Amino acid sequence: SQQGEEDPQALSIQEGENATMNCSYKTSINNLQWYRQNSGRGLVHLILIRSNEREKHSGRLRVTLDTSKKSSSLLITASRAADTASYFCATARRTGANNLFFGTGTRLTVIP
Amino acid sequence: NAGVTQTPKFQVLKTGQSMTLQCAQDMNHNSMYWYRQDPGMGLRLIYYSASEGTTDKGEVPNGYNVSRLNKREFSLRLESAAPSQTSVYFCASSARTGTYEQYFGPGTRLTVT
């Protein structure tokens, strides 16, 4: 079973708008990571946020982490058609298994 | 710098046939992983290798075997393919397990008829 669940499952916006995706998880984590997957391709790492961090920025990406609510959000500002992809959160647990657990993803479509 | 490479890109097997998916990385990473991706299921870990010479089961290991041939290469073998193994398979690598970002290959689309 997946550790994370993304919400919404699918999101469609106009170019230039902001896109927000959410991720909820179940157990204590060491860090949470966001990945992008273009259709028919492998996943690409976007950003990593540690459990002691609350917010992180990378270019047009802003990630927040609320460990008390076991949730994270990914904000893409001023979206472009090239941002069309699926976005996955992945969690690294604090104890136990030493691998990442991926959510089911949010499919983002940016309409030109 | 190729990153993570996988072969083949596509494969069609009949039920009961066997095959090996190959994966190689050129980033000098210690850890390597095999995932499968099914519609609506996200990525599920099949096996991983924390370091050369070690392998461990992931979430869905049944029906698969792996070999960490050396630091660069990690192969996945289906001994007797079943239709339930129709999926897209991804290999990934990372500097170490757990907290590090992973780098993914382009995937192998496998259909078992």
GROMACS .gro file of N, CA and C in nm, chain B residues 5-8 11 13 17-24 32-37 44-49 55-58 60-69 73-80 85 87-92 107-108 110:
model
  174
  117THR      N    1   1.999   0.382  -1.752
  117THR     CA    2   1.951   0.327  -1.878
  117THR      C    3   1.884   0.193  -1.853
  118GLN      N    4   1.782   0.164  -1.933
  118GLN     CA    5   1.709   0.038  -1.922
  118GLN      C    6   1.693  -0.023  -2.060
  119THR      N    7   1.701  -0.156  -2.065
  119THR     CA    8   1.669  -0.227  -2.188
  119THR      C    9   1.589  -0.352  -2.154
  120PRO      N   10   1.493  -0.392  -2.239
  120PRO     CA   11   1.449  -0.321  -2.358
  120PRO      C   12   1.350  -0.210  -2.322
  123GLN      N   13   0.844  -0.489  -2.455
  123GLN     CA   14   0.855  -0.634  -2.464
  123GLN      C   15   0.717  -0.695  -2.454
  125LEU      N   16   0.552  -1.075  -2.402
  125LEU     CA   17   0.580  -1.213  -2.366
  125LEU      C   18   0.451  -1.293  -2.365
  129GLN      N   19   0.666  -1.756  -2.031
  129GLN     CA   20   0.800  -1.724  -2.080
  129GLN      C   21   0.879  -1.648  -1.974
  130SER      N   22   1.009  -1.647  -1.991
  130SER     CA   23   1.095  -1.577  -1.896
  130SER      C   24   1.171  -1.466  -1.969
  131MET      N   25   1.213  -1.368  -1.893
  131MET     CA   26   1.295  -1.263  -1.950
  131MET      C   27   1.366  -1.186  -1.840
  132THR      N   28   1.471  -1.115  -1.878
  132THR     CA   29   1.546  -1.033  -1.785
  132THR      C   30   1.546  -0.889  -1.833
  133LEU      N   31   1.511  -0.797  -1.743
  133LEU     CA   32   1.518  -0.655  -1.770
  133LEU      C   33   1.652  -0.605  -1.716
  134GLN      N   34   1.721  -0.528  -1.800
  134GLN     CA   35   1.854  -0.481  -1.763
  134GLN      C   36   1.849  -0.333  -1.722
  135CYS      N   37   1.931  -0.297  -1.627
  135CYS     CA   38   1.941  -0.159  -1.581
  135CYS      C   39   2.086  -0.128  -1.549
  136ALA      N   40   2.130  -0.011  -1.589
  136ALA     CA   41   2.266   0.032  -1.556
  136ALA      C   42   2.266   0.181  -1.524
  144MET      N   43   2.018   0.082  -0.579
  144MET     CA   44   1.939   0.070  -0.700
  144MET      C   45   1.806   0.003  -0.669
  145TYR      N   46   1.705   0.031  -0.752
  145TYR     CA   47   1.568  -0.010  -0.723
  145TYR      C   48   1.498  -0.056  -0.851
  146TRP      N   49   1.401  -0.146  -0.831
  146TRP     CA   50   1.308  -0.180  -0.938
  146TRP      C   51   1.166  -0.154  -0.889
  147TYR      N   52   1.091  -0.078  -0.970
  147TYR     CA   53   0.951  -0.048  -0.942
  147TYR      C   54   0.864  -0.098  -1.058
  148ARG      N   55   0.738  -0.119  -1.027
  148ARG     CA   56   0.640  -0.134  -1.133
  148ARG      C   57   0.533  -0.026  -1.116
  149GLN      N   58   0.480   0.019  -1.228
  149GLN     CA   59   0.379   0.125  -1.227
  149GLN      C   60   0.257   0.076  -1.302
  156ARG      N   61   0.518   0.096  -0.719
  156ARG     CA   62   0.534  -0.001  -0.612
  156ARG      C   63   0.671  -0.065  -0.624
  157LEU      N   64   0.740  -0.073  -0.512
  157LEU     CA   65   0.876  -0.124  -0.510
  157LEU      C   66   0.876  -0.277  -0.516
  158ILE      N   67   0.954  -0.331  -0.610
  158ILE     CA   68   0.962  -0.476  -0.626
  158ILE      C   69   1.079  -0.530  -0.542
  159TYR      N   70   1.197  -0.483  -0.573
  159TYR     CA   71   1.321  -0.518  -0.502
  159TYR      C   72   1.411  -0.396  -0.502
  160TYR      N   73   1.502  -0.395  -0.408
  160TYR     CA   74   1.605  -0.292  -0.411
  160TYR      C   75   1.737  -0.351  -0.365
  161SER      N   76   1.844  -0.278  -0.396
  161SER     CA   77   1.978  -0.318  -0.356
  161SER      C   78   2.042  -0.197  -0.289
  167THR      N   79   2.062  -0.746  -0.172
  167THR     CA   80   1.931  -0.721  -0.230
  167THR      C   81   1.824  -0.747  -0.124
  168ASP      N   82   1.714  -0.674  -0.134
  168ASP     CA   83   1.606  -0.689  -0.038
  168ASP      C   84   1.473  -0.678  -0.109
  169LYS      N   85   1.373  -0.747  -0.053
  169LYS     CA   86   1.239  -0.741  -0.111
  169LYS      C   87   1.173  -0.609  -0.080
  170GLY      N   88   1.091  -0.567  -0.176
  170GLY     CA   89   1.009  -0.450  -0.155
  170GLY      C   90   0.866  -0.489  -0.126
  172VAL      N   91   0.617  -0.569  -0.354
  172VAL     CA   92   0.555  -0.669  -0.442
  172VAL      C   93   0.661  -0.758  -0.507
  173PRO      N   94   0.734  -0.842  -0.432
  173PRO     CA   95   0.845  -0.919  -0.489
  173PRO      C   96   0.807  -1.051  -0.556
  174ASN      N   97   0.683  -1.099  -0.531
  174ASN     CA   98   0.648  -1.233  -0.579
  174ASN      C   99   0.650  -1.241  -0.730
  175GLY      N  100   0.717  -1.345  -0.782
  175GLY     CA  101   0.725  -1.366  -0.926
  175GLY      C  102   0.847  -1.304  -0.990
  176TYR      N  103   0.931  -1.240  -0.909
  176TYR     CA  104   1.050  -1.171  -0.960
  176TYR      C  105   1.175  -1.215  -0.884
  177ASN      N  106   1.288  -1.205  -0.953
  177ASN     CA  107   1.418  -1.220  -0.890
  177ASN      C  108   1.509  -1.108  -0.940
  178VAL      N  109   1.610  -1.075  -0.862
  178VAL     CA  110   1.700  -0.968  -0.902
  178VAL      C  111   1.845  -1.013  -0.884
  179SER      N  112   1.932  -0.944  -0.955
  179SER     CA  113   2.077  -0.965  -0.940
  179SER      C  114   2.146  -0.830  -0.944
  180ARG      N  115   2.226  -0.803  -0.841
  180ARG     CA  116   2.312  -0.684  -0.847
  180ARG      C  117   2.446  -0.733  -0.900
  181LEU      N  118   2.463  -0.718  -1.028
  181LEU     CA  119   2.577  -0.777  -1.097
  181LEU      C  120   2.708  -0.710  -1.056
  185GLU      N  121   2.518  -0.223  -1.234
  185GLU     CA  122   2.409  -0.296  -1.299
  185GLU      C  123   2.320  -0.372  -1.201
  186PHE      N  124   2.190  -0.366  -1.229
  186PHE     CA  125   2.089  -0.430  -1.143
  186PHE      C  126   1.983  -0.486  -1.236
  187SER      N  127   1.969  -0.618  -1.242
  187SER     CA  128   1.875  -0.678  -1.336
  187SER      C  129   1.756  -0.736  -1.263
  188LEU      N  130   1.645  -0.741  -1.335
  188LEU     CA  131   1.518  -0.795  -1.283
  188LEU      C  132   1.476  -0.911  -1.373
  189ARG      N  133   1.450  -1.026  -1.314
  189ARG     CA  134   1.413  -1.143  -1.393
  189ARG      C  135   1.273  -1.190  -1.360
  190LEU      N  136   1.197  -1.218  -1.466
  190LEU     CA  137   1.067  -1.282  -1.454
  190LEU      C  138   1.087  -1.425  -1.499
  191GLU      N  139   1.074  -1.519  -1.409
  191GLU     CA  140   1.102  -1.659  -1.442
  191GLU      C  141   0.990  -1.722  -1.523
  192SER      N  142   0.867  -1.692  -1.489
  192SER     CA  143   0.751  -1.747  -1.559
  192SER      C  144   0.645  -1.639  -1.563
  197GLN      N  145   0.163  -0.951  -1.450
  197GLN     CA  146   0.290  -0.879  -1.452
  197GLN      C  147   0.298  -0.780  -1.568
  199SER      N  148   0.285  -0.445  -1.707
  199SER     CA  149   0.308  -0.321  -1.633
  199SER      C  150   0.419  -0.243  -1.700
  200VAL      N  151   0.447  -0.126  -1.647
  200VAL     CA  152   0.565  -0.050  -1.686
  200VAL      C  153   0.664  -0.061  -1.572
  201TYR      N  154   0.786  -0.101  -1.605
  201TYR     CA  155   0.889  -0.126  -1.504
  201TYR      C  156   0.994  -0.015  -1.509
  202PHE      N  157   1.023   0.040  -1.393
  202PHE     CA  158   1.123   0.145  -1.383
  202PHE      C  159   1.236   0.102  -1.291
  203CYS      N  160   1.356   0.131  -1.336
  203CYS     CA  161   1.475   0.116  -1.254
  203CYS      C  162   1.514   0.254  -1.204
  204ALA      N  163   1.567   0.261  -1.084
  204ALA     CA  164   1.611   0.389  -1.028
  204ALA      C  165   1.738   0.366  -0.947
  219GLY      N  166   1.209   0.349  -1.840
  219GLY     CA  167   1.104   0.249  -1.826
  219GLY      C  168   1.104   0.142  -1.934
  220THR      N  169   1.046   0.027  -1.898
  220THR     CA  170   1.023  -0.084  -1.992
  220THR      C  171   0.875  -0.117  -1.986
  222LEU      N  172   0.604  -0.371  -2.047
  222LEU     CA  173   0.595  -0.515  -2.065
  222LEU      C  174   0.449  -0.557  -2.074
   0.00000   0.00000   0.00000
